[in-house]
Coordinates of C-alpha atoms in Angstrom, one line a residue:
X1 CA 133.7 -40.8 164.4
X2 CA 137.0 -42.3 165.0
X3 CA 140.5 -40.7 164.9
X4 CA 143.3 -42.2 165.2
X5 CA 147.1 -40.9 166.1
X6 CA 150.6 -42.2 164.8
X7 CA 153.5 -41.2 167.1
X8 CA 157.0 -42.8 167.5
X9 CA 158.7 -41.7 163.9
X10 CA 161.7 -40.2 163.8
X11 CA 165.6 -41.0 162.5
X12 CA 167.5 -43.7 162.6
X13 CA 170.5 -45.0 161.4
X14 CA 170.4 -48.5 159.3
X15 CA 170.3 -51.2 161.0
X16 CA 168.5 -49.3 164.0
X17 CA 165.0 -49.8 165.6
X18 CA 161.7 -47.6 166.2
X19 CA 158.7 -48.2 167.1
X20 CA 155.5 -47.2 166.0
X21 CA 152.4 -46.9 167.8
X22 CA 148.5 -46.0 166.9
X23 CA 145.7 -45.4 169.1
X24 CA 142.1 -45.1 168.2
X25 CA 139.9 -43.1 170.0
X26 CA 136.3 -41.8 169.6
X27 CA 132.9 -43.3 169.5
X28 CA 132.8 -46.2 167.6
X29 CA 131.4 -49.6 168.6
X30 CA 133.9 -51.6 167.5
X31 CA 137.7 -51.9 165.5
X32 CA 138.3 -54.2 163.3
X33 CA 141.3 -55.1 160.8
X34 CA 144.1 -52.6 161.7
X35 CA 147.2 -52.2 159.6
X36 CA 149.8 -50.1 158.6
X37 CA 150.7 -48.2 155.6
X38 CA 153.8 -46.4 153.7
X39 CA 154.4 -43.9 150.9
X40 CA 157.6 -42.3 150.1
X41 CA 158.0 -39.7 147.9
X42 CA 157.0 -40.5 144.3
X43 CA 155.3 -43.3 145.0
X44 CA 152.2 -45.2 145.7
X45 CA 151.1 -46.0 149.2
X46 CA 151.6 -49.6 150.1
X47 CA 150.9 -51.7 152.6
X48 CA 153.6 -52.9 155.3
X49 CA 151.3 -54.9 157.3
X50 CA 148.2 -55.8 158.6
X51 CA 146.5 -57.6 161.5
X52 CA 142.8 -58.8 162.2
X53 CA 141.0 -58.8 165.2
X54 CA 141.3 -62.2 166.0
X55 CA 145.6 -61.4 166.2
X56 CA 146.0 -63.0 162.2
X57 CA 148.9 -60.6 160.5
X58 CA 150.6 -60.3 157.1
X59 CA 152.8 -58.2 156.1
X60 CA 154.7 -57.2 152.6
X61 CA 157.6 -58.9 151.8
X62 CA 159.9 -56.5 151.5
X63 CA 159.2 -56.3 155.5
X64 CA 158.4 -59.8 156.9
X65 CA 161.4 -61.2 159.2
X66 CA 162.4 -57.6 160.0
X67 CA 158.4 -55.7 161.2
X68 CA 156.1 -57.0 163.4
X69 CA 152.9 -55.7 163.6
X70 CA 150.5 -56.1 167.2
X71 CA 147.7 -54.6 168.5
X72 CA 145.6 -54.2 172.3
X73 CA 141.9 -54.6 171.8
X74 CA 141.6 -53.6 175.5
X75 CA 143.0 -50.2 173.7
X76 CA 142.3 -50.1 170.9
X77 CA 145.9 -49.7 169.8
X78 CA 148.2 -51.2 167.2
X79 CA 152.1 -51.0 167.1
X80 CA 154.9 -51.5 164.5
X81 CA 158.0 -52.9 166.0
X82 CA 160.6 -52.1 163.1
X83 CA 164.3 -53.6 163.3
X84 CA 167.0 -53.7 160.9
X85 CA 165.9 -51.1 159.2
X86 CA 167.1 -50.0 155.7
X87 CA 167.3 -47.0 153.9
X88 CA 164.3 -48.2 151.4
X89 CA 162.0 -47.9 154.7
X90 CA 162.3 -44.1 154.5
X91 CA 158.8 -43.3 154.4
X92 CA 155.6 -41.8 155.3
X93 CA 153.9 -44.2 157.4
X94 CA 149.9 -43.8 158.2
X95 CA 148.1 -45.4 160.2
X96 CA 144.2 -47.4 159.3
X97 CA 141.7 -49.2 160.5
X98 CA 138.0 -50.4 159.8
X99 CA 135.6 -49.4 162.1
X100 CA 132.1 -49.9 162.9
X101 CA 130.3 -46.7 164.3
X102 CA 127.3 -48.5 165.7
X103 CA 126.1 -52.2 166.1
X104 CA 124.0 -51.5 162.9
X105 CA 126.8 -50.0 160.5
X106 CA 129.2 -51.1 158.1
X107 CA 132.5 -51.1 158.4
X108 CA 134.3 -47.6 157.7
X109 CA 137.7 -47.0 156.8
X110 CA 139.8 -44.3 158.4
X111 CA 143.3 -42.9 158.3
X112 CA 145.9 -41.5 160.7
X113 CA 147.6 -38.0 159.8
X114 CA 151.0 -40.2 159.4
X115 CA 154.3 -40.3 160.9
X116 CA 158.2 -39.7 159.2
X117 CA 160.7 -42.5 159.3
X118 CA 163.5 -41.6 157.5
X119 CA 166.4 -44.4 157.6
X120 CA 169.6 -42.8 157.3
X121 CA 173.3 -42.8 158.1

């Protein structure tokens, strides 16, 4: 199985910074596409931005000039550098990524338990 842990949410200000980070751990044989997702309250989860294996990203509009999403295959670990953040980024952000458990599977999806960023002044 694979698990995988958000930390690096918190409060900012607008206009501030954080930093998001996700490491997947477990036994898996390999990680594929990793992104990152957001839902605040009332709404539907979206996607804020995603990044293959081979290093391709994309991200949403409403975040691209402002996030930038990276990973480490060495550690299996992706990160969300967030700047100029606005109040509409007040979310719940979770973390996901496609595995493969063995050389013969599929790919599996899984889900981190999520982290708050609330974007305040």
């Amino acid at each position: 199985q694979v698990q995988l842990v958000e930390s690096g949410g918190g409060s900012v200000q607008p206009g501030g910074s954080l930093r998001l980070s996700c490491a997947a751990s477990g036994s898996f044989y390999r990680i594929g596409a990793m992104r990152w997702f957001r839902q605040a309250p009332g709404k539907q989860r979206e996607l804020v931005a995603a990044i293959a294996q081979s290093g391709n990203t994309n991200y949403a509009d409403a975040v691209r000039g402002r996030f930038t999403i990276s990973r480490d295959n060495a550690d299996n670990t992706v990160t969300l550098q967030m700047n100029s953040l606005k109040p509409e980024d007040t979310a719940a952000y979770f973390c996901n990524a496609d595995a493969r458990l063995t050389y013969y599977t599929t790919w599996i999806a899984y889900w981190g338990q999520g982290t708050q960023v609330t974007v305040s002044s």
